[in-house]
Tab-separated table of C-alpha atoms and ligand atoms in Angstrom:
chain	number	residue	atom	x	y	z
B	28	MET	CA	25.973	-9.237	-18.770
B	29	ARG	CA	26.132	-7.577	-15.327
B	30	ILE	CA	22.727	-6.603	-13.928
B	31	ILE	CA	22.444	-4.565	-10.748
B	32	ILE	CA	19.265	-4.236	-8.703
B	33	ILE	CA	19.062	-1.498	-6.066
B	34	GLY	CA	16.689	-2.483	-3.247
B	35	GLY	CA	16.021	-6.041	-2.099
B	36	ILE	CA	12.398	-6.173	-0.930
B	37	ALA	CA	9.183	-6.837	-2.912
B	38	ALA	CA	9.988	-5.329	-6.311
B	39	GLY	CA	13.752	-5.915	-6.195
B	40	MET	CA	13.667	-9.542	-5.059
B	41	SER	CA	10.724	-10.451	-7.334
B	42	ALA	CA	12.825	-9.127	-10.203
B	43	ALA	CA	16.014	-10.880	-9.063
B	44	ALA	CA	14.277	-14.258	-8.675
B	45	LYS	CA	12.517	-14.027	-12.050
B	46	LEU	CA	15.700	-12.821	-13.743
B	47	ARG	CA	17.616	-15.782	-12.309
B	48	ARG	CA	15.004	-18.187	-13.707
B	49	THR	CA	14.977	-16.383	-17.083
B	50	ASP	CA	18.734	-16.007	-17.570
B	51	ARG	CA	20.985	-18.494	-15.783
B	52	GLU	CA	24.183	-16.842	-17.047
B	53	ALA	CA	23.844	-13.156	-16.162
B	54	GLU	CA	25.726	-11.777	-13.154
B	55	VAL	CA	22.998	-10.514	-10.804
B	56	VAL	CA	23.900	-8.226	-7.916
B	57	VAL	CA	21.403	-6.827	-5.392
B	58	TYR	CA	22.427	-3.882	-3.196
B	59	GLU	CA	20.191	-3.482	-0.142
B	60	LYS	CA	20.663	-0.777	2.502
B	61	SER	CA	19.141	-2.715	5.401
B	62	SER	CA	20.446	-5.950	6.894
B	63	TYR	CA	17.613	-8.105	5.474
B	64	ILE	CA	15.801	-8.781	2.203
B	65	SER	CA	12.306	-9.886	1.096
B	66	PHE	CA	10.584	-8.194	4.029
B	67	GLY	CA	6.780	-8.166	4.050
B	68	ALA	CA	5.972	-4.787	5.630
B	69	CYS	CA	2.237	-5.531	5.259
B	70	GLY	CA	2.543	-7.783	8.314
B	71	LEU	CA	3.883	-4.991	10.538
B	72	PRO	CA	0.571	-3.792	12.031
B	73	TYR	CA	-0.328	-7.374	13.006
B	74	TYR	CA	3.138	-7.994	14.429
B	75	VAL	CA	2.821	-4.799	16.468
B	76	GLY	CA	-0.678	-5.846	17.554
B	77	GLY	CA	0.588	-9.206	18.833
B	78	ASN	CA	-1.101	-11.443	16.235
B	79	PHE	CA	2.316	-13.111	15.912
B	80	ASP	CA	5.660	-12.539	17.592
B	81	ASN	CA	8.351	-14.021	15.378
B	82	VAL	CA	9.729	-11.289	13.078
B	83	ASP	CA	11.175	-13.948	10.776
B	84	ARG	CA	7.633	-14.678	9.600
B	85	MET	CA	7.753	-11.370	7.730
B	86	LEU	CA	10.987	-12.357	5.949
B	87	ALA	CA	10.234	-14.534	2.922
B	88	ARG	CA	13.880	-15.366	2.155
B	89	THR	CA	17.266	-14.946	3.796
B	90	PRO	CA	20.243	-13.449	1.907
B	91	GLU	CA	22.070	-16.790	2.347
B	92	LYS	CA	19.280	-18.778	0.637
B	93	VAL	CA	19.158	-16.319	-2.248
B	94	ARG	CA	22.954	-16.396	-2.661
B	95	GLU	CA	22.666	-20.165	-3.166
B	96	THR	CA	20.759	-19.412	-6.390
B	97	GLY	CA	23.712	-17.436	-7.716
B	98	ILE	CA	22.370	-13.968	-6.908
B	99	ASP	CA	25.033	-11.816	-5.247
B	100	VAL	CA	23.069	-10.184	-2.412
B	101	LYS	CA	24.925	-7.376	-0.668
B	102	THR	CA	23.029	-6.197	2.405
B	103	GLU	CA	24.044	-3.079	4.380
B	104	HIS	CA	25.173	-1.495	1.141
B	105	GLU	CA	23.649	1.849	0.183
B	106	VAL	CA	23.777	3.110	-3.385
B	107	LEU	CA	24.697	6.800	-3.167
B	108	SER	CA	24.448	7.819	-6.819
B	109	VAL	CA	24.020	6.581	-10.384
B	110	ASN	CA	26.064	7.772	-13.366
B	111	THR	CA	23.948	6.997	-16.407
B	112	GLN	CA	26.665	8.083	-18.892
B	113	ASN	CA	29.359	5.697	-17.605
B	114	LYS	CA	26.817	3.104	-16.415
B	115	THR	CA	28.294	3.098	-12.930
B	116	ILE	CA	26.956	3.400	-9.407
B	117	GLU	CA	28.638	4.639	-6.253
B	118	VAL	CA	28.052	2.343	-3.297
B	119	LYS	CA	28.748	2.697	0.426
B	120	ASN	CA	29.410	-0.383	2.518
B	121	LEU	CA	27.537	0.638	5.673
B	122	GLN	CA	29.494	-1.789	7.850
B	123	THR	CA	33.001	-0.625	6.899
B	124	GLY	CA	32.259	2.888	5.589
B	125	GLU	CA	34.107	2.057	2.341
B	126	VAL	CA	32.762	3.812	-0.769
B	127	PHE	CA	33.354	2.133	-4.134
B	128	THR	CA	32.187	2.161	-7.746
B	129	ASP	CA	30.449	-0.694	-9.532
B	130	ASN	CA	29.402	-0.933	-13.162
B	131	TYR	CA	26.284	-2.321	-14.798
B	132	ASP	CA	25.019	-3.272	-18.219
B	133	LYS	CA	21.437	-3.042	-16.999
B	134	LEU	CA	20.123	-1.489	-13.809
B	135	MET	CA	16.888	-1.801	-11.845
B	136	ILE	CA	15.865	0.774	-9.259
B	137	ALA	CA	13.621	-0.766	-6.597
B	138	THR	CA	14.318	1.535	-3.661
B	139	GLY	CA	10.718	1.745	-2.435
B	140	ALA	CA	9.352	4.571	-0.342
B	141	ALA	CA	9.858	6.203	3.045
B	142	THR	CA	7.470	7.752	5.555
B	143	VAL	CA	6.791	11.429	4.908
B	144	ILE	CA	7.977	13.499	7.874
B	145	PRO	CA	5.831	16.659	8.008
B	146	PRO	CA	7.148	19.894	9.551
B	147	ILE	CA	5.759	19.232	13.038
B	148	LYS	CA	7.793	20.467	16.009
B	149	ASN	CA	9.394	17.534	17.889
B	150	ILE	CA	8.093	15.038	15.332
B	151	GLU	CA	11.246	12.983	15.949
B	152	ASN	CA	9.514	11.797	19.133
B	153	ALA	CA	6.816	10.057	17.097
B	154	TYR	CA	7.044	6.408	16.041
B	155	THR	CA	6.772	5.372	12.392
B	156	LEU	CA	5.980	2.008	10.801
B	157	ARG	CA	7.904	1.090	7.676
B	158	SER	CA	10.955	-0.996	8.526
B	159	LEU	CA	11.381	-4.094	10.613
B	160	GLU	CA	13.185	-1.988	13.235
B	161	ASP	CA	10.232	0.453	13.339
B	162	GLY	CA	7.974	-2.524	13.985
B	163	GLU	CA	10.115	-3.880	16.813
B	164	LYS	CA	10.290	-0.478	18.548
B	165	LEU	CA	6.571	0.173	18.235
B	166	LYS	CA	5.618	-3.339	19.341
B	167	GLU	CA	7.666	-2.959	22.513
B	168	ARG	CA	5.948	0.346	23.364
B	169	MET	CA	2.464	-0.956	22.506
B	170	GLN	CA	2.913	-3.852	24.882
B	171	ASP	CA	3.795	-1.523	27.753
B	172	GLU	CA	0.750	-1.286	30.028
B	173	ASN	CA	1.645	2.290	30.933
B	174	ILE	CA	0.910	3.264	27.330
B	175	LYS	CA	-2.804	3.848	27.655
B	176	LYS	CA	-3.577	6.398	24.962
B	177	ILE	CA	-2.174	6.596	21.444
B	178	ALA	CA	-2.392	9.361	18.873
B	179	VAL	CA	-2.127	8.447	15.205
B	180	ILE	CA	-1.261	11.234	12.771
B	181	GLY	CA	-2.735	10.318	9.373
B	182	ALA	CA	-5.943	8.489	8.436
B	183	GLY	CA	-4.662	6.397	5.530
B	184	PHE	CA	-4.275	2.610	5.477
B	185	ILE	CA	-1.223	2.385	7.743
B	186	GLY	CA	-2.482	4.879	10.344
B	187	LEU	CA	-5.844	3.144	10.563
B	188	GLU	CA	-4.276	-0.310	10.751
B	189	VAL	CA	-2.261	0.947	13.718
B	190	ALA	CA	-5.457	2.381	15.263
B	191	ASP	CA	-7.143	-1.001	14.722
B	192	VAL	CA	-4.470	-3.062	16.462
B	193	ALA	CA	-4.077	-0.466	19.248
B	194	LYS	CA	-7.795	-0.754	20.045
B	195	GLU	CA	-7.461	-4.532	20.059
B	196	LEU	CA	-4.732	-4.047	22.671
B	197	ASN	CA	-7.278	-2.022	24.681
B	198	LYS	CA	-5.572	1.320	24.164
B	199	GLU	CA	-7.485	4.547	23.799
B	200	VAL	CA	-6.940	5.883	20.304
B	201	CYS	CA	-7.268	9.265	18.649
B	202	VAL	CA	-6.620	9.925	14.958
B	203	PHE	CA	-5.623	13.301	13.512
B	204	ASN	CA	-6.146	14.008	9.838
B	205	THR	CA	-5.738	17.155	7.749
B	206	GLY	CA	-8.599	16.036	5.475
B	207	ASN	CA	-12.235	15.854	6.503
B	208	ARG	CA	-12.585	12.065	6.551
B	209	ILE	CA	-10.622	8.814	6.583
B	210	LEU	CA	-9.140	7.102	3.485
B	211	GLU	CA	-10.223	10.017	1.313
B	212	ASN	CA	-8.047	9.054	-1.684
B	213	VAL	CA	-9.451	5.539	-1.869
B	214	LEU	CA	-13.074	5.526	-0.705
B	215	ASP	CA	-16.067	7.801	-1.268
B	216	PRO	CA	-17.900	9.443	1.657
B	217	GLU	CA	-20.862	6.978	1.686
B	218	ILE	CA	-18.382	4.224	2.556
B	219	THR	CA	-16.110	6.169	4.916
B	220	GLU	CA	-19.127	7.435	6.912
B	221	ILE	CA	-19.985	3.818	7.769
B	222	LEU	CA	-16.416	3.074	8.848
B	223	GLU	CA	-16.184	6.318	10.828
B	224	GLU	CA	-19.451	5.648	12.659
B	225	ASN	CA	-18.078	2.263	13.690
B	226	LEU	CA	-14.776	3.835	14.816
B	227	ARG	CA	-16.594	6.446	16.923
B	228	GLU	CA	-18.953	3.835	18.402
B	229	GLN	CA	-15.893	1.932	19.542
B	230	GLY	CA	-14.430	5.010	21.186
B	231	VAL	CA	-11.875	6.149	18.602
B	232	GLU	CA	-11.613	9.962	18.641
B	233	LEU	CA	-11.427	11.339	15.104
B	234	TYR	CA	-10.000	14.837	14.652
B	235	PHE	CA	-10.587	15.958	11.057
B	236	ASN	CA	-9.410	19.158	9.332
B	237	SER	CA	-6.785	19.032	12.015
B	238	LEU	CA	-3.240	20.141	11.259
B	239	VAL	CA	-0.852	18.900	13.954
B	240	LYS	CA	1.659	21.686	14.719
B	241	SER	CA	3.794	20.281	17.489
B	242	LEU	CA	4.324	17.532	20.031
B	243	GLU	CA	4.990	18.862	23.525
B	244	THR	CA	6.485	16.207	25.775
B	245	CYS	CA	6.389	16.592	29.557
B	246	SER	CA	7.568	13.643	31.696
B	247	ASP	CA	5.820	10.555	30.220
B	248	LYS	CA	3.023	12.412	28.447
B	249	THR	CA	2.957	14.031	25.018
B	250	LYS	CA	0.508	16.743	24.065
B	251	VAL	CA	-0.494	16.711	20.394
B	252	ILE	CA	-1.045	20.373	19.545
B	253	THR	CA	-3.198	21.295	16.541
B	254	ASP	CA	-4.559	24.651	15.317
B	255	ASP	CA	-7.428	24.528	17.770
B	256	ASN	CA	-6.810	21.616	20.063
B	257	GLY	CA	-4.427	19.866	22.436
B	258	VAL	CA	-4.786	16.186	23.284
B	259	GLU	CA	-2.599	14.445	25.851
B	260	VAL	CA	-1.418	10.936	24.948
B	261	ASP	CA	1.295	8.428	25.902
B	262	LEU	CA	2.538	7.641	22.403
B	263	VAL	CA	2.353	9.203	18.942
B	264	VAL	CA	2.494	7.251	15.673
B	265	LEU	CA	3.147	9.152	12.462
B	266	ALA	CA	1.576	7.706	9.298
B	267	ALA	CA	1.015	10.702	7.056
B	268	GLY	CA	1.885	9.072	3.734
B	269	VAL	CA	4.998	7.923	1.897
B	270	ARG	CA	7.343	9.374	-0.703
B	271	PRO	CA	9.508	7.504	-3.220
B	272	ASN	CA	13.166	6.947	-2.234
B	273	THR	CA	14.594	8.595	-5.331
B	274	ALA	CA	16.436	11.695	-4.014
B	275	PHE	CA	19.788	10.019	-4.809
B	276	LEU	CA	18.847	10.001	-8.521
B	277	LYS	CA	18.344	13.776	-8.795
B	278	GLU	CA	21.254	14.332	-11.182
B	279	THR	CA	20.433	11.417	-13.510
B	280	GLY	CA	17.701	13.091	-15.550
B	281	ILE	CA	15.430	10.050	-15.109
B	282	GLU	CA	11.853	11.242	-15.668
B	283	MET	CA	9.841	11.434	-12.459
B	284	LEU	CA	6.427	12.612	-11.296
B	285	GLU	CA	6.280	15.688	-9.056
B	286	ASN	CA	6.460	13.499	-5.926
B	287	GLY	CA	9.677	11.839	-7.155
B	288	ALA	CA	8.096	8.605	-8.475
B	289	ILE	CA	10.075	7.239	-11.425
B	290	VAL	CA	7.930	7.157	-14.558
B	291	ILE	CA	8.042	3.739	-16.193
B	292	ASP	CA	6.348	2.184	-19.209
B	293	ASP	CA	4.403	-1.090	-19.339
B	294	GLN	CA	7.674	-3.049	-19.492
B	295	GLY	CA	9.118	-1.280	-16.446
B	296	ARG	CA	11.563	0.805	-18.515
B	297	THR	CA	12.487	4.303	-17.321
B	298	SER	CA	13.243	7.244	-19.617
B	299	ILE	CA	16.924	6.170	-19.681
B	300	GLU	CA	18.004	3.174	-21.708
B	301	ASP	CA	18.883	0.006	-19.791
B	302	ILE	CA	17.450	1.393	-16.559
B	303	TYR	CA	14.282	-0.215	-15.213
B	304	SER	CA	12.244	0.451	-12.102
B	305	ALA	CA	9.245	-0.943	-10.186
B	306	GLY	CA	7.529	-0.831	-6.816
B	307	ASP	CA	6.960	2.014	-4.368
B	308	CYS	CA	9.624	4.190	-6.028
B	309	ALA	CA	7.885	4.071	-9.419
B	310	THR	CA	4.593	4.693	-11.190
B	311	VAL	CA	2.012	2.121	-12.306
B	312	TYR	CA	-0.352	2.293	-15.264
B	313	HIS	CA	-3.950	2.718	-14.105
B	314	LEU	CA	-6.401	0.898	-16.358
B	315	VAL	CA	-9.348	3.258	-15.814
B	316	LYS	CA	-7.381	6.513	-15.532
B	317	GLN	CA	-5.310	5.374	-18.539
B	318	LYS	CA	-2.138	6.982	-17.277
B	319	GLN	CA	0.871	6.370	-15.075
B	320	VAL	CA	0.000	7.115	-11.436
B	321	TYR	CA	1.554	6.589	-8.018
B	322	ILE	CA	-0.081	3.762	-6.023
B	323	PRO	CA	2.420	2.243	-3.582
B	324	LEU	CA	1.100	-1.278	-2.943
B	325	ALA	CA	2.760	-4.669	-2.480
B	326	THR	CA	0.487	-6.129	-5.177
B	327	ASN	CA	1.829	-3.778	-7.832
B	328	ALA	CA	5.433	-4.029	-6.570
B	329	ASN	CA	5.459	-7.823	-6.848
B	330	LYS	CA	3.828	-7.966	-10.274
B	331	LEU	CA	5.908	-5.236	-11.873
B	332	GLY	CA	9.038	-6.566	-10.169
B	333	ARG	CA	8.494	-9.929	-11.794
B	334	ILE	CA	7.881	-8.339	-15.211
B	335	VAL	CA	11.081	-6.288	-14.899
B	336	GLY	CA	12.957	-9.485	-13.948
B	337	SER	CA	11.786	-11.153	-17.180
B	338	ASN	CA	12.658	-8.106	-19.251
B	339	LEU	CA	16.107	-7.748	-17.682
B	340	GLY	CA	16.553	-11.335	-18.849
B	341	GLY	CA	15.801	-10.360	-22.455
B	342	LYS	CA	12.036	-10.967	-22.616
B	343	CYS	CA	9.418	-8.420	-23.594
B	344	GLU	CA	6.673	-8.781	-20.989
B	345	GLN	CA	4.082	-6.120	-20.393
B	346	PHE	CA	2.174	-5.130	-17.271
B	347	GLN	CA	-1.558	-5.307	-17.904
B	348	GLY	CA	-2.274	-2.356	-15.604
B	349	THR	CA	-3.584	-1.806	-12.094
B	350	LEU	CA	-6.994	-0.949	-10.684
B	351	GLY	CA	-5.478	0.204	-7.390
B	352	SER	CA	-7.497	-2.515	-5.645
B	353	SER	CA	-6.996	-2.193	-1.897
B	354	CYS	CA	-8.661	-3.174	1.341
B	355	ILE	CA	-8.661	-2.726	5.098
B	356	LYS	CA	-9.866	-4.435	8.256
B	357	LEU	CA	-11.038	-1.861	10.761
B	358	LEU	CA	-12.465	-2.712	14.170
B	359	GLY	CA	-14.726	-5.550	13.113
B	360	MET	CA	-15.484	-4.134	9.687
B	361	GLU	CA	-13.829	-4.522	6.318
B	362	ALA	CA	-13.829	-2.395	3.197
B	363	GLY	CA	-12.407	-2.674	-0.285
B	364	ALA	CA	-12.067	-0.398	-3.280
B	365	THR	CA	-11.152	-0.965	-6.914
B	366	GLY	CA	-11.046	1.180	-10.047
B	367	ILE	CA	-11.838	4.868	-9.658
B	368	THR	CA	-13.739	6.755	-6.952
B	369	GLU	CA	-16.497	9.259	-7.661
B	370	ALA	CA	-13.996	12.023	-6.842
B	371	ASP	CA	-11.688	10.628	-9.553
B	372	ALA	CA	-14.587	10.494	-12.046
B	373	LYS	CA	-15.328	14.167	-11.331
B	374	LYS	CA	-11.673	15.146	-11.757
B	375	MET	CA	-11.570	13.229	-15.041
B	376	ASN	CA	-14.710	15.072	-16.253
B	377	LEU	CA	-16.398	11.768	-17.045
B	378	ASN	CA	-20.066	11.416	-17.862
B	379	TYR	CA	-20.687	9.018	-14.987
B	380	LYS	CA	-23.436	7.809	-12.669
B	381	THR	CA	-23.237	6.159	-9.269
B	382	THR	CA	-25.237	3.669	-7.241
B	383	PHE	CA	-25.054	3.163	-3.496
B	384	ILE	CA	-27.077	0.376	-1.895
B	385	THR	CA	-27.164	-1.415	1.416
B	386	ASP	CA	-28.334	-5.028	1.579
B	387	LYS	CA	-27.396	-8.170	3.544
B	388	ASN	CA	-24.411	-10.471	3.128
B	389	HIS	CA	-26.484	-13.683	3.238
B	390	THR	CA	-29.930	-15.179	3.884
B	391	ASP	CA	-31.655	-14.047	7.107
B	392	TYR	CA	-32.337	-17.491	8.640
B	393	TYR	CA	-28.660	-18.420	8.533
B	394	PRO	CA	-26.770	-17.090	11.608
B	395	GLY	CA	-24.489	-14.093	11.219
B	396	GLN	CA	-26.429	-12.010	8.748
B	397	GLU	CA	-24.902	-8.532	8.483
B	398	LYS	CA	-25.407	-5.383	6.468
B	399	ILE	CA	-23.238	-4.893	3.407
B	400	SER	CA	-23.051	-1.732	1.285
B	401	VAL	CA	-21.892	-1.349	-2.299
B	402	LYS	CA	-21.058	1.717	-4.331
B	403	LEU	CA	-20.623	1.549	-8.084
B	404	ILE	CA	-19.290	4.250	-10.389
B	405	TYR	CA	-20.164	3.619	-14.036
B	406	ASP	CA	-20.247	5.269	-17.425
B	407	ALA	CA	-23.624	7.014	-17.818
B	408	GLU	CA	-23.996	6.005	-21.461
B	409	THR	CA	-22.321	2.633	-21.901
B	410	LYS	CA	-22.979	1.484	-18.293
B	411	VAL	CA	-19.435	0.053	-18.152
B	412	ILE	CA	-18.346	-0.198	-14.507
B	413	LEU	CA	-15.421	2.110	-13.659
B	414	GLY	CA	-15.138	1.787	-9.899
B	415	GLY	CA	-16.522	-0.161	-6.972
B	416	GLN	CA	-16.385	-0.068	-3.194
B	417	VAL	CA	-17.835	-2.495	-0.663
B	418	VAL	CA	-18.084	-2.189	3.140
B	419	GLY	CA	-19.526	-4.442	5.822
B	420	LYS	CA	-18.731	-6.557	8.839
B	421	THR	CA	-17.949	-9.538	6.661
B	422	ASP	CA	-17.614	-10.664	3.000
B	423	ALA	CA	-16.941	-7.140	1.660
B	424	VAL	CA	-13.365	-7.566	0.449
B	425	GLN	CA	-13.949	-10.731	-1.577
B	426	ARG	CA	-16.901	-8.999	-3.244
B	427	THR	CA	-14.558	-6.120	-4.088
B	428	ASN	CA	-12.409	-8.698	-5.868
B	429	VAL	CA	-15.436	-9.656	-7.987
B	430	LEU	CA	-15.819	-5.983	-8.878
B	431	ALA	CA	-12.118	-5.803	-9.806
B	432	THR	CA	-12.673	-8.652	-12.255
B	433	ALA	CA	-15.803	-6.933	-13.570
B	434	ILE	CA	-13.932	-3.665	-14.161
B	435	PHE	CA	-10.960	-5.438	-15.711
B	436	THR	CA	-13.214	-7.234	-18.188
B	437	LYS	CA	-15.257	-4.053	-18.810
B	438	LEU	CA	-18.567	-5.511	-17.632
B	439	THR	CA	-21.627	-3.286	-17.731
B	440	THR	CA	-23.963	-2.811	-14.782
B	441	GLU	CA	-26.579	-4.909	-16.654
B	442	GLN	CA	-24.102	-7.783	-16.964
B	443	LEU	CA	-23.213	-7.486	-13.263
B	444	GLY	CA	-26.927	-7.583	-12.471
B	445	MET	CA	-27.269	-10.959	-14.188
B	446	LEU	CA	-23.800	-12.323	-13.391
B	447	ASP	CA	-23.994	-15.944	-12.209
B	448	LEU	CA	-22.614	-15.551	-8.687
B	449	CYS	CA	-22.673	-18.384	-6.140
B	450	TYR	CA	-25.654	-18.794	-3.858
B	451	ALA	CA	-26.273	-20.912	-0.778
B	452	PRO	CA	-27.849	-19.444	2.396
B	453	PRO	CA	-24.562	-19.184	4.419
B	454	PHE	CA	-22.850	-17.162	1.676
B	455	ALA	CA	-25.284	-14.899	-0.153
B	456	ARG	CA	-28.900	-14.214	-1.019
B	457	THR	CA	-30.399	-15.575	-4.232
B	458	TRP	CA	-29.746	-12.180	-5.756
B	459	ASP	CA	-26.347	-11.253	-4.385
B	460	VAL	CA	-25.797	-7.658	-3.253
B	461	LEU	CA	-23.587	-7.193	-6.339
B	462	ASN	CA	-26.393	-8.399	-8.646
B	463	ILE	CA	-28.747	-5.941	-6.976
B	464	ALA	CA	-26.247	-3.091	-7.277
B	465	GLY	CA	-25.943	-3.877	-10.985
B	466	ASN	CA	-29.700	-4.106	-11.487
B	467	VAL	CA	-30.492	-0.769	-9.829
B	468	SER	CA	-27.779	1.038	-11.819
B	469	LYS	CA	-29.891	2.414	-14.673
G	795	FAD	P1	10.268	-1.324	-0.202
G	795	FAD	O1	9.520	-2.400	0.498
G	795	FAD	O2	10.201	0.054	0.360
G	795	FAD	O3	11.789	-1.784	-0.324
G	795	FAD	C1	12.767	-0.962	-0.872
G	795	FAD	C2	14.113	-1.355	-0.297
G	795	FAD	O4	15.104	-0.554	-0.927
G	795	FAD	C3	14.236	-1.061	1.210
G	795	FAD	O5	14.553	-2.227	1.902
G	795	FAD	C4	15.368	-0.047	1.308
G	795	FAD	O6	16.231	-0.303	2.400
G	795	FAD	C5	16.113	-0.259	0.021
G	795	FAD	N1	16.800	0.976	-0.416
G	795	FAD	C6	16.293	2.222	-0.476
G	795	FAD	N2	17.214	3.088	-0.945
G	795	FAD	C7	18.335	2.366	-1.169
G	795	FAD	C8	19.622	2.694	-1.648
G	795	FAD	N3	19.933	3.929	-2.029
G	795	FAD	N4	20.539	1.695	-1.731
G	795	FAD	C9	20.229	0.422	-1.379
G	795	FAD	N5	19.015	0.063	-0.922
G	795	FAD	C10	18.073	1.012	-0.825
G	795	FAD	N6	0.665	-3.101	0.499
G	795	FAD	C11	-0.390	-3.858	0.146
G	795	FAD	O7	-0.587	-4.121	-1.043
G	795	FAD	N7	-1.240	-4.365	1.103
G	795	FAD	C12	-1.052	-4.134	2.426
G	795	FAD	O8	-1.823	-4.615	3.269
G	795	FAD	C13	0.038	-3.321	2.810
G	795	FAD	N8	0.258	-3.043	4.123
G	795	FAD	C14	1.332	-2.287	4.473
G	795	FAD	C15	1.541	-2.017	5.826
G	795	FAD	C16	2.633	-1.263	6.224
G	795	FAD	C17	2.834	-0.957	7.676
G	795	FAD	C18	3.542	-0.779	5.246
G	795	FAD	C19	4.729	0.028	5.660
G	795	FAD	C20	3.342	-1.031	3.907
G	795	FAD	C21	2.233	-1.788	3.506
G	795	FAD	N9	1.986	-2.065	2.161
G	795	FAD	C22	0.899	-2.815	1.791
G	795	FAD	C23	2.882	-1.534	1.109
G	795	FAD	C24	3.961	-2.537	0.743
G	795	FAD	O9	4.681	-2.908	1.875
G	795	FAD	C25	4.870	-1.899	-0.280
G	795	FAD	O10	4.094	-1.588	-1.414
G	795	FAD	C26	6.024	-2.799	-0.700
G	795	FAD	O11	6.856	-3.056	0.380
G	795	FAD	C27	6.841	-2.099	-1.780
G	795	FAD	O12	7.943	-2.858	-2.088
G	795	FAD	P2	9.223	-2.207	-2.767
G	795	FAD	O13	10.181	-3.317	-3.018
G	795	FAD	O14	8.830	-1.356	-3.885
G	795	FAD	O15	9.796	-1.185	-1.695
């Protein structure tokens, strides 16, 4: 049995490692375009921001170590095409330029995603943050004292994480977004307003409903030109979303979503027999939306990668579904979201209700008391919780994790109201903010 995995990062290497443990006999080959494997891109903003300096800390395993386990890792090899009839792939050795054909019995596509490059004039002068090389280039520029003002195009997780670390490096920051608020696909306005107020208070300029048209560079300065504005900066970072790396599969007939994400089932199987996929190039099943959706996160990539690894080894494991749980640290605040947003509930035509409350993270006499706000989205009749978001200066993300568990186990707001959560003055109030949110959700 010859099993080929295309892409050697979170999904691909999780699959390869699990496959090796499941089936000691199969020939396992990983083709990876870059010169490294098992790269944790989630660390990039903090590497760029100077929280640590050794790039190796973002590399969980070296190709040499993995080869010792009997997995044939071929870095700097790009897969150019897949022939699903003959079960072959065409591969280019990027070091020698040689193009050759390899054959598989089973194939996994784990090619991840790439930064979307919008049609902005001179956008090639902007920096992106996806690969290790991107991180090294951006870190070098960020540490240059002559770089005083940075423009970020895109107000999603990556753009805002860059804004966060840039402010920590004492840069001036402005953020351009085509939408009318930050993180609009993940958080509802009650939560983003709190984060935006904090960003503005700390001097971040937010330009909403702002379509960047061109970057005009003159000596060391770049002017970011929008429909109605022009802001001069020293550096531009582009973070306007990602798209699945699946263009090379166009002729295969593998079913994809409109954005090119490969549609998989709960075992990671694609629409073509013996071809599996997982990670940022594929869909995930959303437990509340009850359909395959595109949510490119390391959490999903690792879990589905491991399941595909088992199944490539002959098992029949199933993914239990995602809630799209995600979180961010943003200039002294943190926020988390899980399940669906109110906007999702509207789109799904659900009979829903919401609660939004602000309380305190812990008892007032213990130092460090801060505000914390919770939003719940729940079924109007059954009171089953469908979505939750938490924001505050501290303790918001771990409370979001409690909500993820509540949604996964289909708790009602009444049950959340009486849920036995921990209490001691440094950690909570006798009635935790989540209990209160549950109790006021009638
Ligand atoms: P990728 O990591 O994209 O890896 C795919 C690999 O396939 C690449 O190395 C690529 O070179 C290779 N490849 C592509 N095409 C070919 C080809 N034709 N032939 C051979 N090889 C190919 N997620 C979170 O959950 N939490 C976070 O905090 C978080 N922070 C992030 C911060 C940043 C800056 C970035 C960029 C991402 C972040 N993510 C985060 C997302 C997370 O990194 C991804 O979800 C995860 O890397 C996806 O893993 P993957 O294996 O599917 O794809």
